[in-house]
Coordinates of C-alpha atoms and ligand atoms in Angstrom, one line a residue:
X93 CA 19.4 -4.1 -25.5
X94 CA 16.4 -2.4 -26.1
X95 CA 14.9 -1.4 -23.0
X96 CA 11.5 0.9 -22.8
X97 CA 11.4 4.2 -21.8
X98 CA 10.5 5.1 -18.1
X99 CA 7.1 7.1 -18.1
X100 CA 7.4 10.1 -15.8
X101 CA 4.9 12.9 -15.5
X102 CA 7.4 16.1 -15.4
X103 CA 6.3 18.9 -13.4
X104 CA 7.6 22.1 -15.1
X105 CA 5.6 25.1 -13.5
X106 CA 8.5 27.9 -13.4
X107 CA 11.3 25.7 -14.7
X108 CA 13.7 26.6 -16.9
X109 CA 13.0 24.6 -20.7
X110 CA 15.0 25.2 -23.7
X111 CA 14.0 24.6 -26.6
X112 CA 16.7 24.7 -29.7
X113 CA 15.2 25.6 -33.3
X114 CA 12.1 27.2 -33.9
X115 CA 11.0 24.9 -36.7
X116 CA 7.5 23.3 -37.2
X117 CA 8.4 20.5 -34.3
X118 CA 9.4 23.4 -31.9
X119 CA 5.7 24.4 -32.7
X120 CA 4.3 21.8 -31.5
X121 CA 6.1 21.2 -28.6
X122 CA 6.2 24.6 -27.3
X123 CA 2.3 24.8 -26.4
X124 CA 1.9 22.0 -24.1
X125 CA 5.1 23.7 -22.3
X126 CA 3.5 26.6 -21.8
X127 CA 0.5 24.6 -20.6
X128 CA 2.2 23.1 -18.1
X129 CA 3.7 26.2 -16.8
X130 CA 7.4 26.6 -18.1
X131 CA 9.8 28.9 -18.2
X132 CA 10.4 28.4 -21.9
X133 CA 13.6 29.6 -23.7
X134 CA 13.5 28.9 -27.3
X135 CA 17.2 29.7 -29.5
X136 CA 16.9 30.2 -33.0
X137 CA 17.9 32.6 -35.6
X138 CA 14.5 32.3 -36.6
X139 CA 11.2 31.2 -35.6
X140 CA 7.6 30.1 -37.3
X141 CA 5.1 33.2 -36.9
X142 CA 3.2 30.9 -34.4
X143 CA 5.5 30.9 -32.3
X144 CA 6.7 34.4 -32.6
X145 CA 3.1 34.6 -31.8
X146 CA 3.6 33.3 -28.5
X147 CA 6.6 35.0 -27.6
X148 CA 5.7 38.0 -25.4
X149 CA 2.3 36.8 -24.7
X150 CA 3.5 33.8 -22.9
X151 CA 6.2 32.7 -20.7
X152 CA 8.5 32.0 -23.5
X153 CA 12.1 34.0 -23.9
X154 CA 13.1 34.1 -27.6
X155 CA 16.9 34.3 -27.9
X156 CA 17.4 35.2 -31.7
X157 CA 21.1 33.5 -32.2
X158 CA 22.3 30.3 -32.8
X159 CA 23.3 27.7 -29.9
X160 CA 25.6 28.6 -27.1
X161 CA 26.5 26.1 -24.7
X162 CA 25.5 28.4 -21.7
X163 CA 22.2 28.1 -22.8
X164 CA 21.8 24.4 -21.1
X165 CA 22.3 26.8 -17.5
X166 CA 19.8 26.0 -15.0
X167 CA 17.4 24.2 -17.7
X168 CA 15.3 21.1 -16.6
X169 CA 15.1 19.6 -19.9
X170 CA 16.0 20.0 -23.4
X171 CA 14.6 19.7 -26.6
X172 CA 16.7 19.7 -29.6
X173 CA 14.6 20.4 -32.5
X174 CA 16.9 22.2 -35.0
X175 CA 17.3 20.8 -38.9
X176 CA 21.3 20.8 -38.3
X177 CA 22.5 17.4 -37.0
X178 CA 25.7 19.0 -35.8
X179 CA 23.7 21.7 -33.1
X180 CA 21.4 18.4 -32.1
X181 CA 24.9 16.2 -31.8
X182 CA 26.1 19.2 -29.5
X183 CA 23.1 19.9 -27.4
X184 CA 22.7 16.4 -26.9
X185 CA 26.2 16.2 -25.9
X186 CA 26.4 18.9 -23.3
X187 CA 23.3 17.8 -21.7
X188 CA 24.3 14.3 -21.4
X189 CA 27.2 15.8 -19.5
X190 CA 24.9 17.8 -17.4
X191 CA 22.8 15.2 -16.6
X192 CA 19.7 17.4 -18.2
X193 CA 17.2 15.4 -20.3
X194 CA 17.2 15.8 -23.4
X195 CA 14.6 15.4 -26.8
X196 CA 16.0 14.9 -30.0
X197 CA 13.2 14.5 -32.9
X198 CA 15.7 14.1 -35.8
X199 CA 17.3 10.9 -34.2
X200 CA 15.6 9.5 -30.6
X201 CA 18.1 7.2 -30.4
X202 CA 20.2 9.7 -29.8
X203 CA 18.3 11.5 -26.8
X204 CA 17.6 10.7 -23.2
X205 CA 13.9 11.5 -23.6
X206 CA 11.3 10.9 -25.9
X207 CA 8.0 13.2 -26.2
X208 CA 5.1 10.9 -25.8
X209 CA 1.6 10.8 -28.0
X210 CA -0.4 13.3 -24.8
X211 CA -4.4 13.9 -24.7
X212 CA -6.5 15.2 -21.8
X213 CA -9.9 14.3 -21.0
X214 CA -11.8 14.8 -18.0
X215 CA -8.7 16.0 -15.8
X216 CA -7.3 13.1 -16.9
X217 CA -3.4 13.1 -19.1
X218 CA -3.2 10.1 -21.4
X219 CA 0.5 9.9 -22.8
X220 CA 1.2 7.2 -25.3
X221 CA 5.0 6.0 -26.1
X222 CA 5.2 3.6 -29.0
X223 CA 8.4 2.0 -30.0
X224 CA 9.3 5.1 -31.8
X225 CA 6.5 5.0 -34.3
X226 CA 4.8 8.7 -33.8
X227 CA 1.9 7.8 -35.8
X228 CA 1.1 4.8 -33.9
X229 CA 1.2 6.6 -30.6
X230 CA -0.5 9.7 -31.7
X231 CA -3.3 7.0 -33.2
X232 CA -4.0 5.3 -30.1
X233 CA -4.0 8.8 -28.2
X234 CA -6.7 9.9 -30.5
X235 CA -8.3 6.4 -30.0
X236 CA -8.1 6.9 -26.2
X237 CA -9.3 10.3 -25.9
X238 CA -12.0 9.7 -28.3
X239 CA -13.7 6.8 -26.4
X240 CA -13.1 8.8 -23.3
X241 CA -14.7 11.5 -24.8
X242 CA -17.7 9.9 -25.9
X243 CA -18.0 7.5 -22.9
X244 CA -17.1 4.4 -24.8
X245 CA -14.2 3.9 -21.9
X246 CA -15.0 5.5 -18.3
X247 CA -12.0 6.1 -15.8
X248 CA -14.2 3.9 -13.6
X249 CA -16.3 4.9 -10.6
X250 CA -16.8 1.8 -9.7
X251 CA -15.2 2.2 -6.5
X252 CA -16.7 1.1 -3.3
X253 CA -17.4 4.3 -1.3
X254 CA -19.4 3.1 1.4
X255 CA -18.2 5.1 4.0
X256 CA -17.0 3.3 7.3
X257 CA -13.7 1.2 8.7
X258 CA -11.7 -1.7 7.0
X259 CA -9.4 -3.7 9.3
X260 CA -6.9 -4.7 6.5
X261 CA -4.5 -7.6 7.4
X262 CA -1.3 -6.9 5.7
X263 CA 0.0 -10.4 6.5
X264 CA 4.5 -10.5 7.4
X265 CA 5.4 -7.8 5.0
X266 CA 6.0 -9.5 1.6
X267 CA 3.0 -7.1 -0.3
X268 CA 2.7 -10.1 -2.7
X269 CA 1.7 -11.9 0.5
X270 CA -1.3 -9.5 1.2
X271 CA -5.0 -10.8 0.5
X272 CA -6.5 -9.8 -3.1
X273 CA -9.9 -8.2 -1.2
X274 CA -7.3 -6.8 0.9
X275 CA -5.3 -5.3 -1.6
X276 CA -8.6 -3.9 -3.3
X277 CA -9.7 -2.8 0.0
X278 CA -6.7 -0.6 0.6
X279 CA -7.0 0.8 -3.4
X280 CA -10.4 2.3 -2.9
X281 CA -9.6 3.8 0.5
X282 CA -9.9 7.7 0.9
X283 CA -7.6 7.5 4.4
X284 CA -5.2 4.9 5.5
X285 CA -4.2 4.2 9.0
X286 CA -0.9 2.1 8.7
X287 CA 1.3 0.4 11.1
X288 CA 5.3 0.2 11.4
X289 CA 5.4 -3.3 10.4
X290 CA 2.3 -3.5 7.7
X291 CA 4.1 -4.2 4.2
X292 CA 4.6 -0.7 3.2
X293 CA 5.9 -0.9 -0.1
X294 CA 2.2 -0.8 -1.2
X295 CA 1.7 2.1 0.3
X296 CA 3.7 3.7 -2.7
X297 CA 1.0 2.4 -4.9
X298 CA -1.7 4.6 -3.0
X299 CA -3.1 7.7 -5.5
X300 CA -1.9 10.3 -4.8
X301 CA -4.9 12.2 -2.8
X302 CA -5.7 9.2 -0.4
X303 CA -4.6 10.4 3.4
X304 CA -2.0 8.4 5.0
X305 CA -2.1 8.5 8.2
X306 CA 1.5 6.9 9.5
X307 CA 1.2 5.1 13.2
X308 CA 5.1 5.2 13.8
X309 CA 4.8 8.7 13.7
X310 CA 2.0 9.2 16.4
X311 CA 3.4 9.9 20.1
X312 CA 4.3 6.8 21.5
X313 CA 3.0 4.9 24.6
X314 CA 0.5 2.0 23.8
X315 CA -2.4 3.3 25.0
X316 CA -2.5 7.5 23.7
X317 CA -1.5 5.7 20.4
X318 CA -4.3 3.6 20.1
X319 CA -6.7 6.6 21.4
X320 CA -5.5 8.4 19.0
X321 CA -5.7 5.9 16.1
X322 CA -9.6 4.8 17.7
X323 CA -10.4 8.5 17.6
X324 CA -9.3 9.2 13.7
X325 CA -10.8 6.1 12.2
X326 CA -14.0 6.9 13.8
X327 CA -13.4 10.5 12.8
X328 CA -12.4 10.1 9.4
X329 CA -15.6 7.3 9.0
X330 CA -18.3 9.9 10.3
X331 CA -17.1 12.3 8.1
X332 CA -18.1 10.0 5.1
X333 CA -14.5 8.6 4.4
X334 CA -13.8 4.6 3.5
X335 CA -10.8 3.6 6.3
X336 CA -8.5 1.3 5.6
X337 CA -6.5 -0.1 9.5
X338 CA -3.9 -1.2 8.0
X339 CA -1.7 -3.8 10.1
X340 CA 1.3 -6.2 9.8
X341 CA -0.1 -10.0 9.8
X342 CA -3.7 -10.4 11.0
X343 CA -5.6 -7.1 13.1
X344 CA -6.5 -10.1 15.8
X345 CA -3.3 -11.5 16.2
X346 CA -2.1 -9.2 18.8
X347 CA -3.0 -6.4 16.7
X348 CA -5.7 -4.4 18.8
X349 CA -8.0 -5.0 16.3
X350 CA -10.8 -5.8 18.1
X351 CA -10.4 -2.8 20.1
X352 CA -10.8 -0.6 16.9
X353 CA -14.1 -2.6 16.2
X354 CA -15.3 -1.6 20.1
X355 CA -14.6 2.2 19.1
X356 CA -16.4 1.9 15.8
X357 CA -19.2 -0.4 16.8
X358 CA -19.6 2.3 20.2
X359 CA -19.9 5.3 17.6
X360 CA -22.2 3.6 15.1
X361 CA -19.4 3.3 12.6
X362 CA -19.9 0.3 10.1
X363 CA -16.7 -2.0 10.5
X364 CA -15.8 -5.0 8.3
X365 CA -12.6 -7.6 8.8
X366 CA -10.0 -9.1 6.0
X367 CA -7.7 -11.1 7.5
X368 CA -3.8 -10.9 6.9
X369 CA -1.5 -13.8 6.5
X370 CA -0.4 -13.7 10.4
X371 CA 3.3 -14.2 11.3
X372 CA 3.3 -17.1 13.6
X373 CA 2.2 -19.3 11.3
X374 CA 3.4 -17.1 8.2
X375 CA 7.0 -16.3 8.5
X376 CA 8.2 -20.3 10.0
X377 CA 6.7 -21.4 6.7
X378 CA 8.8 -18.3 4.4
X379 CA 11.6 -20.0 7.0
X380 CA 10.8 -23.4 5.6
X381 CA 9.6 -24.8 9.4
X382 CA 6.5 -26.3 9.3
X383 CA 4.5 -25.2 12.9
X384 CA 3.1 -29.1 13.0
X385 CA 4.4 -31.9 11.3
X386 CA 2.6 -35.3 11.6
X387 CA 3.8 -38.0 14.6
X388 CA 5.9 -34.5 15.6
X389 CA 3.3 -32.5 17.3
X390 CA -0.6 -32.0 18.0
X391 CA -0.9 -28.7 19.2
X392 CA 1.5 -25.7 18.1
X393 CA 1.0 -22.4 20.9
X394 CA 1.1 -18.7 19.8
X395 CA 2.7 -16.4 22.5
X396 CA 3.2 -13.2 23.1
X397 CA 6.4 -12.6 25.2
X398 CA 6.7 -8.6 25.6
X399 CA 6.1 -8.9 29.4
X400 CA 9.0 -11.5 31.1
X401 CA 7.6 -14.4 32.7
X402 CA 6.2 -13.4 36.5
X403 CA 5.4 -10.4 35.4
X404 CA 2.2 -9.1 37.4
X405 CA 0.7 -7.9 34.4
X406 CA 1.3 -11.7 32.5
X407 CA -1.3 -13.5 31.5
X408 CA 1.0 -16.5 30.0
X409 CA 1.2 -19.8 31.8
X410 CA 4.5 -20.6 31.4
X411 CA 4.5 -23.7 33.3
X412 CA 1.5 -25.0 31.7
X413 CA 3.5 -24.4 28.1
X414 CA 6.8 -25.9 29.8
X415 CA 4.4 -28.7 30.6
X416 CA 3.0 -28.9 27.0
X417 CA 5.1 -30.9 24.6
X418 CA 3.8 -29.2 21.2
X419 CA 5.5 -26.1 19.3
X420 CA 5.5 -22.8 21.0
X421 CA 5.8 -19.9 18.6
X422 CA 7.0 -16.5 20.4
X423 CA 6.4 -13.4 19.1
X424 CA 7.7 -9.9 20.2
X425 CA 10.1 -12.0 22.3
X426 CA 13.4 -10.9 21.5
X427 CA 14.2 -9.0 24.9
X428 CA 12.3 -11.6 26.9
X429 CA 13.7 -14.6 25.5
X430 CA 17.1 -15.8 28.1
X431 CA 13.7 -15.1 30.6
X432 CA 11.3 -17.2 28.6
X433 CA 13.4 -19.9 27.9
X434 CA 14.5 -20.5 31.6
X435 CA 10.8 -20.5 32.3
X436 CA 10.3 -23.1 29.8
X437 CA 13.4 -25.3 31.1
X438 CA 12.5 -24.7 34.6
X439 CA 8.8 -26.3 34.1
X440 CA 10.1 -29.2 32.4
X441 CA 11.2 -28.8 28.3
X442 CA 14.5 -30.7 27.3
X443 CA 17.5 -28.5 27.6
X444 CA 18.4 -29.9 23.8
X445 CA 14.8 -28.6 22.6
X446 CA 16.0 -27.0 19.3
X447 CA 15.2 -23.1 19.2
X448 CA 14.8 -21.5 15.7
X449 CA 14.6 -17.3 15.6
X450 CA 13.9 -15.9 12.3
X451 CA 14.2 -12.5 11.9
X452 CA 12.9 -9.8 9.4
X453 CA 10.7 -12.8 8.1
X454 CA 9.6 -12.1 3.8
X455 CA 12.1 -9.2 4.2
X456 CA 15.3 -8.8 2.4
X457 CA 17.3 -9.2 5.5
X458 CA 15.6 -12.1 6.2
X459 CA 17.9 -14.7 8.2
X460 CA 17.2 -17.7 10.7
X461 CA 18.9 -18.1 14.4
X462 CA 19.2 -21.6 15.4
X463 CA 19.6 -22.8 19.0
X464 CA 18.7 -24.7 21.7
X465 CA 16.3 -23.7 24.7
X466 CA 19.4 -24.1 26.7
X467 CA 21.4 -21.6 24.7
X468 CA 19.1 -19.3 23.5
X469 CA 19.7 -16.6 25.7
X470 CA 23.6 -16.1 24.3
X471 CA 22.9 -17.1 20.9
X472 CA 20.3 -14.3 21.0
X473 CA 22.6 -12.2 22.4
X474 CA 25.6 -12.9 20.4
X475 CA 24.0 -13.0 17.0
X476 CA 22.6 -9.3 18.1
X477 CA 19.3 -10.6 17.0
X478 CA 16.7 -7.6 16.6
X479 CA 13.1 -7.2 16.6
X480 CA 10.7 -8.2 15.1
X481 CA 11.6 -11.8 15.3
X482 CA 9.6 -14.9 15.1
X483 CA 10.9 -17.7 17.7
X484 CA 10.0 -21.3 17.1
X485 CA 10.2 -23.7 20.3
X486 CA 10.0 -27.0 19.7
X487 CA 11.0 -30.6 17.3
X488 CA 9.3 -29.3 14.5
X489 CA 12.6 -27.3 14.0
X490 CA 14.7 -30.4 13.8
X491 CA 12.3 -31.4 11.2
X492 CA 13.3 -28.2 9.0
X493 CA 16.8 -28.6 9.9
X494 CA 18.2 -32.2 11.0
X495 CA 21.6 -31.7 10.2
X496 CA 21.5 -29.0 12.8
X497 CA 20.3 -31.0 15.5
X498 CA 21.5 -34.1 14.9
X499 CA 20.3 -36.4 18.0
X500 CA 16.6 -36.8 18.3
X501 CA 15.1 -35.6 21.3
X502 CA 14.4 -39.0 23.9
X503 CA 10.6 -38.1 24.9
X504 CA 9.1 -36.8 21.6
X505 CA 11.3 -39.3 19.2
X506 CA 9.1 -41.8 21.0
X507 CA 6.0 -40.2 20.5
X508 CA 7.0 -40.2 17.2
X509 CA 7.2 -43.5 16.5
X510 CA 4.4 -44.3 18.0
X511 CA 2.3 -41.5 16.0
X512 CA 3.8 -43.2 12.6
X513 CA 3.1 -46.5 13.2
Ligands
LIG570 N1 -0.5 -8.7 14.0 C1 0.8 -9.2 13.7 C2 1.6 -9.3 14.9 C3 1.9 -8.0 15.6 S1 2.9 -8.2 17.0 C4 0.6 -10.6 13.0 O1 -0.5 -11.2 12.9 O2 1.6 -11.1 12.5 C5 4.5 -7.9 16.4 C6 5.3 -9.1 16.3 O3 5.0 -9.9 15.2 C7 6.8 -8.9 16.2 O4 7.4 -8.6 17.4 C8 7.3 -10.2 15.7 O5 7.4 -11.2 16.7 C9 6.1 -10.6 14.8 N2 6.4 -10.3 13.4 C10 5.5 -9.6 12.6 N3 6.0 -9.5 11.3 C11 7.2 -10.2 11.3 C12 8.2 -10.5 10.4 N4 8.0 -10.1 9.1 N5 9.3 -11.3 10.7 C13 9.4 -11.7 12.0 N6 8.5 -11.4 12.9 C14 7.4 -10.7 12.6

């Protein structure tokens, strides 16, 4: 197999380099070394006046000998550069064995690095690594740095730097599930704002000099957080910055999002919306349940179960959704749900009302609970289910899964058949 090589910008500032053989390659190399700060070593019984030059007037230590194994000490990376096969074979060896990169230029094959094709424009490195054609690569670099160089290419500025805040819907976590405006949004942000359960593996693709700002590391206690995260957006916005809020699902769905907008809106900041995938609706669907299905249900219910039912503070009806007969979707329900479910059988829903909890919905650990409304507080229990969870109430879940729930509910299969006639 011929796999490509793995680009990696090397940061060498003080780092130990060797470089064996002092030949014209060595030459070439052992500028840009210098130029990016290296502690270079080079061995060779002899050396090419340049650099013999350098020696002395640059961070680079000539040892005047042939190879020694100890050399390889405490070095970062090696480049074998000598004329003799046998020293390359041996360097090569011994850093394999040390786990050091290494450069061969008489045989690539044979090293665990390559040197790319490397121009700089503009602040800009542009590295090029053909298939082992140096000429190639080294024609494209000139290419590249020629059209940088004379505008015909721009490292674009195209950005949109409008200062002000961006609620950015992440949607359930999958990143291939976020928005395209939201994607871009979060690309031309200078600071991000990003919650626990936003999908964070795009955070990673974030340059370098953007300011994340992580929630889950703010002092906890719902309402200092959100202060505090109402207080830097504005901040960060009046001080000319583009802010990315960047949640899990939607920024309305239980998300305080319209709270944000209240803070901006009260400090003159400009605020815009782009809605997230929410996980309600979102993660069922991944879990292949379907939150209405026709002659099933009209109506499907989003709820928010943090606070038990009776709870002063509740502002759920419970007996009004007991009395409902459409899907109920709970979220942040986990701990609530032997509570919730006896709330729901206690106003009225069948005991055999099939229950599906999907856990760590678009994530790797994905998995789906099934129960009933009758024996969801154990299964919950027993299965050690952990937030966040999605919980699905309702015959729309013996749709997804009949052979789980194998006798049709009395009161909805009627409905049912009515609805398909
Ligand atoms: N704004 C978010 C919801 C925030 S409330 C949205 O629109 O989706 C947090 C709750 O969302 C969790 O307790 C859980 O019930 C649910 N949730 C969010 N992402 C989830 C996921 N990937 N899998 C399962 N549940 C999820």
């Amino acid at each position: 197999m011929d796999f490509p090589p793995y680009p990696s910008g090397l940061r060498l500032a003080g780092r130990r380099v060797l470089v064996v053989g002092g030949g014209s390659v060595a030459q070439r190399r052992v500028p840009h070394l210098i130029a990016a700060g290296a502690d270079v070593h080079v061995v060779s019984p002899e050396v090419t006046p340049a650099i013999e030059g350098l020696v002395g007037s640059a961070e680079v230590t000539w040892h005047r000998r042939g190879f020694e194994d100890a050399d390889l000490d405490g070095a970062w990376y090696v480049i074998a550069v000598t004329d003799d096969v046998a020293v390359n074979d041996r360097v090569s060896a011994l850093a394999e064995e040390q786990r050091v990169f290494c450069v061969r230029s008489d045989d690539g094959t044979q090293g665990t690095a390559w040197t790319p094709a490397v121009g700089r424009h503009g602040g800009v490195t542009v590295a090029v690594l053909g298939n082992r054609e140096p000429r190639r690569s080294a024609a494209l670099r000139n290419e590249i740095v020629e059209a940088l160089r004379e505008g015909r290419i721009a490292a674009p500025e195209h950005h949109d730097r409008t200062p002000g805040v961006v609620l950015v819907g992440g949607g359930p976590g999958d990143p291939g599930l976020m928005s395209i405006a939201g994607h871009r949004a979060l690309m031309e942000a200078d600071v991000v704002v990003a919650d626990r359960l936003a999908p964070r593996e795009v955070l990673g693709e974030l340059p370098a000099d953007v300011e994340l700002v992580d929630v889950a590391k703010l002092p906890r206690g719902r309402s200092a957080q959100q202060e505090e995260i109402n207080r830097v957006i504005v901040e960060r916005a009046l001080e000319g910055k583009r802010v990315v809020r960047f949640k899990g699902g939607d920024n309305f769905v239980f998300g305080r999002g319209y709270e944000e907008i209240i803070a901006c809106r009260a400090a003159g900041v400009p605020v815009t919306v782009i809605p997230g995938l929410t996980s309600p609706v979102a993660v069922p669907a991944i879990a292949g349940i379907p939150v209405t299905h026709r002659g099933v249900t009209h109506e499907f219910t989003v709820v928010s179960g943090h606070l038990p039912p009776g709870h002063p503070e509740s502002l759920v009806d419970y007996d009004a959704l007991a009395r409902m007969r459409g899907t109920v979707v709970l979220m942040m329900a986990v701990e609530n749900s032997p509570e919730i479910a006896k709330a729901l059988l206690a106003g009225g829903r069948e005991p055999g009302t099939p229950v599906a909890v999907v856990c760590d919905g678009t994530m790797p650990t994905q998995r789906t609970v099934l129960a009933t409304l009758s024996t969801l507080g154990a299964t919950v229990a027993s299965e050690k289910v952990q937030p966040p969870a999605i919980i699905v109430v309702g015959e729309v879940v013996r749709v997804a899964f009949p052979d789980a729930f194998p006798d049709a509910a009395p009161t909805t299969a009627g409905a049912a058949a009515v609805a398909d006639g």
